[in-house]
Tab-separated table of C-alpha atoms in Angstrom:
chain	number	residue	atom	x	y	z
A	30	PHE	CA	4.853	35.012	7.357
A	31	ASN	CA	6.031	33.738	4.024
A	32	SER	CA	2.784	33.393	1.754
A	33	PHE	CA	1.594	33.754	-1.738
A	34	VAL	CA	-1.776	35.068	-2.859
A	35	ALA	CA	-3.808	31.977	-4.351
A	36	LYS	CA	-6.870	33.653	-5.305
A	37	SER	CA	-8.244	37.231	-5.567
A	38	TYR	CA	-11.875	37.763	-5.292
A	39	VAL	CA	-12.058	41.154	-6.510
A	40	ALA	CA	-10.471	43.563	-9.434
A	41	GLU	CA	-8.355	46.565	-9.151
A	42	GLY	CA	-10.903	49.431	-8.520
A	43	ASP	CA	-13.501	47.099	-7.465
A	44	VAL	CA	-15.226	48.958	-4.214
A	45	VAL	CA	-15.813	46.347	-1.684
A	46	SER	CA	-17.817	46.598	1.807
A	47	ALA	CA	-16.122	45.726	4.973
A	48	GLY	CA	-15.367	42.367	6.423
A	49	ARG	CA	-15.950	40.971	2.337
A	50	PRO	CA	-12.641	38.968	1.447
A	51	ILE	CA	-10.396	40.420	-1.219
A	52	PHE	CA	-7.808	37.736	-1.621
A	53	LYS	CA	-6.870	34.180	-0.039
A	54	VAL	CA	-3.569	33.923	1.122
A	55	VAL	CA	-1.689	30.578	1.394
A	56	GLU	CA	1.292	30.237	3.575
A	57	ARG	CA	4.591	28.751	2.146
A	58	GLU	CA	5.882	27.203	5.191
A	59	ALA	CA	4.329	24.740	7.933
A	60	LEU	CA	2.136	23.098	5.756
A	61	GLN	CA	-0.517	21.036	7.540
A	62	VAL	CA	-2.975	17.809	7.046
A	63	ARG	CA	-6.475	17.774	8.273
A	64	VAL	CA	-7.951	14.787	9.003
A	65	ALA	CA	-11.080	13.753	10.790
A	66	VAL	CA	-10.740	10.784	13.105
A	67	PRO	CA	-13.072	9.001	15.508
A	68	SER	CA	-13.049	10.894	18.671
A	69	GLN	CA	-11.784	7.880	20.706
A	70	LEU	CA	-8.748	7.628	18.392
A	71	ALA	CA	-8.341	11.351	19.001
A	72	ARG	CA	-8.285	11.077	22.638
A	73	GLU	CA	-5.427	8.088	22.296
A	74	LEU	CA	-3.201	10.311	19.826
A	75	GLU	CA	-0.597	12.604	21.712
A	76	ILE	CA	0.222	16.194	20.360
A	77	GLY	CA	3.916	15.913	19.113
A	78	GLN	CA	3.329	11.893	18.343
A	79	ASN	CA	4.779	10.765	15.209
A	80	VAL	CA	2.524	9.535	12.173
A	81	SER	CA	3.034	8.331	8.711
A	82	THR	CA	1.699	10.240	5.902
A	83	GLN	CA	1.492	9.325	2.302
A	84	ILE	CA	0.984	12.159	-0.135
A	85	HIS	CA	1.728	11.182	-4.259
A	86	ASN	CA	2.645	7.527	-3.129
A	87	VAL	CA	5.530	8.694	-0.706
A	88	THR	CA	5.461	8.148	2.535
A	89	ARG	CA	6.612	11.166	4.449
A	90	ASP	CA	7.115	11.699	8.723
A	91	ALA	CA	4.817	14.072	10.270
A	92	ARG	CA	3.573	14.568	13.644
A	93	VAL	CA	0.386	15.619	15.709
A	94	LYS	CA	0.070	19.282	16.035
A	95	ALA	CA	-3.317	19.717	17.615
A	96	LYS	CA	-6.435	18.486	17.846
A	97	LEU	CA	-9.509	20.872	17.267
A	98	PRO	CA	-11.646	20.742	20.434
A	99	GLU	CA	-14.843	19.938	18.820
A	100	ILE	CA	-16.784	17.262	17.632
A	101	ASP	CA	-18.303	17.171	13.803
A	102	GLN	CA	-22.013	16.696	14.536
A	103	SER	CA	-22.449	14.990	11.225
A	104	THR	CA	-19.849	12.358	10.974
A	105	ARG	CA	-19.066	11.815	14.693
A	106	THR	CA	-15.351	12.669	14.254
A	107	ARG	CA	-12.705	14.731	15.300
A	108	THR	CA	-10.187	16.818	13.403
A	109	LEU	CA	-6.291	16.322	13.844
A	110	LEU	CA	-3.832	18.751	12.386
A	111	ILE	CA	-0.835	16.838	11.284
A	112	GLU	CA	2.454	18.823	10.413
A	113	LEU	CA	4.378	17.837	7.823
A	114	ASP	CA	8.273	17.789	8.285
A	115	ASP	CA	9.877	20.785	5.950
A	116	GLU	CA	11.681	18.147	3.971
A	117	GLY	CA	8.894	16.075	3.455
A	118	ALA	CA	6.531	18.794	2.338
A	119	GLN	CA	9.012	20.168	-0.475
A	120	ASP	CA	6.793	19.121	-3.351
A	121	VAL	CA	3.324	19.059	-1.783
A	122	LEU	CA	0.675	22.009	-2.386
A	123	PRO	CA	-1.995	23.083	-0.344
A	124	GLY	CA	-5.188	20.846	-1.458
A	125	ASP	CA	-3.072	17.843	-1.880
A	126	VAL	CA	-4.760	14.440	-0.683
A	127	ALA	CA	-3.042	12.835	2.150
A	128	ARG	CA	-3.448	9.468	3.866
A	129	VAL	CA	-2.631	9.115	7.361
A	130	GLN	CA	-1.700	5.941	8.985
A	131	PHE	CA	-1.645	5.575	12.969
A	132	GLN	CA	-0.516	2.597	15.081
A	133	LEU	CA	-2.361	2.111	18.058
A	134	ALA	CA	-3.298	-0.984	19.861
A	135	SER	CA	-7.013	-1.465	20.409
A	136	ASP	CA	-9.670	-3.672	22.016
A	137	LEU	CA	-12.421	-2.879	19.708
A	138	SER	CA	-14.716	-5.440	18.940
A	139	GLY	CA	-17.740	-5.734	16.404
A	140	ILE	CA	-18.038	-7.053	12.689
A	141	TRP	CA	-17.265	-5.498	9.711
A	142	ALA	CA	-19.490	-4.199	7.193
A	143	PRO	CA	-19.334	-2.485	3.730
A	144	LEU	CA	-20.162	1.421	4.303
A	145	THR	CA	-22.976	1.027	1.507
A	146	ALA	CA	-24.929	-1.130	4.202
A	147	LEU	CA	-25.019	1.567	6.663
A	148	SER	CA	-28.128	4.259	6.735
A	149	ARG	CA	-27.877	7.353	8.634
A	150	GLU	CA	-30.154	7.437	12.143
A	151	SER	CA	-30.450	10.409	14.567
A	152	ARG	CA	-27.800	11.364	17.393
A	153	GLY	CA	-24.829	9.583	15.753
A	154	LEU	CA	-26.176	6.526	15.350
A	155	TRP	CA	-26.546	4.223	12.185
A	156	SER	CA	-28.578	0.721	11.054
A	157	VAL	CA	-28.055	-2.034	8.788
A	158	LEU	CA	-30.826	-4.297	7.134
A	159	VAL	CA	-30.352	-7.840	8.169
A	160	VAL	CA	-31.833	-10.717	6.773
A	161	GLU	CA	-33.638	-13.377	9.568
A	162	GLY	CA	-35.157	-16.466	9.482
A	163	GLU	CA	-35.265	-19.715	7.218
A	164	PRO	CA	-34.828	-19.975	3.589
A	165	GLU	CA	-38.984	-20.403	3.050
A	166	GLN	CA	-39.431	-17.567	5.833
A	167	GLN	CA	-36.898	-14.811	5.415
A	168	ILE	CA	-37.348	-11.335	6.580
A	169	VAL	CA	-35.703	-8.225	6.768
A	170	VAL	CA	-35.136	-6.280	9.852
A	171	GLN	CA	-33.525	-3.027	10.849
A	172	ARG	CA	-30.802	-3.013	13.276
A	173	ILE	CA	-29.310	0.020	14.978
A	174	VAL	CA	-25.504	-0.191	15.065
A	175	GLU	CA	-22.503	2.183	16.462
A	176	LEU	CA	-19.676	3.120	14.189
A	177	ALA	CA	-16.590	1.986	15.958
A	178	TYR	CA	-14.049	2.213	13.233
A	179	LEU	CA	-13.801	3.345	9.476
A	180	GLU	CA	-11.593	1.803	7.249
A	181	ASN	CA	-11.550	2.496	3.565
A	182	ASP	CA	-14.844	1.059	1.932
A	183	ARG	CA	-16.036	-0.662	5.030
A	184	ALA	CA	-16.864	-0.143	8.756
A	185	LEU	CA	-16.526	-1.875	12.135
A	186	ILE	CA	-20.060	-1.796	13.666
A	187	ARG	CA	-21.443	-2.788	16.865
A	188	GLY	CA	-24.800	-2.901	18.473
A	189	LEU	CA	-27.682	-4.948	17.378
A	190	VAL	CA	-25.656	-7.206	15.182
A	191	ALA	CA	-23.451	-10.468	15.388
A	192	ASP	CA	-20.729	-12.505	13.880
A	193	GLY	CA	-22.683	-14.768	11.308
A	194	ASP	CA	-25.736	-12.060	10.541
A	195	ARG	CA	-26.658	-11.827	7.154
A	196	ILE	CA	-26.178	-7.947	6.445
A	197	VAL	CA	-27.966	-6.624	3.258
A	198	ALA	CA	-24.780	-5.166	1.454
A	199	ASP	CA	-26.214	-2.240	-0.424
């Protein structure tokens, strides 16, 4: 395949053991974007579906090429491979940062909270601290929540929280 050597791990004349990588090869064509998305979103996207991808502040056409068949246990997300059009990939280099936009209808419900308010719990759950009570007798309690959606520096959460709850932001 059309590629180039991006990095050499050994020098000429070095003795290497079996299985040790000697160089990194990067394909020149068919660049892909790897993006982690909530598993529910991955289920709703179809292979071949067009998506909008922004790299270097330029919007490029792309399409969903594959959905990796596993969930990342720490983030509870699923990885999608997004393939850039040949024309859209001309000035893109491996390792560039991309932003992918999906247009989907959703009936997710919950409340928005800053990411700094979330604390990781066990089994993929999260918690937030909520201020309860009257001004003279306020207490802070921990509430277990589920991440429904992430967007920039905030998350749509649901669970033991309601609209109007005072969440500790940081």
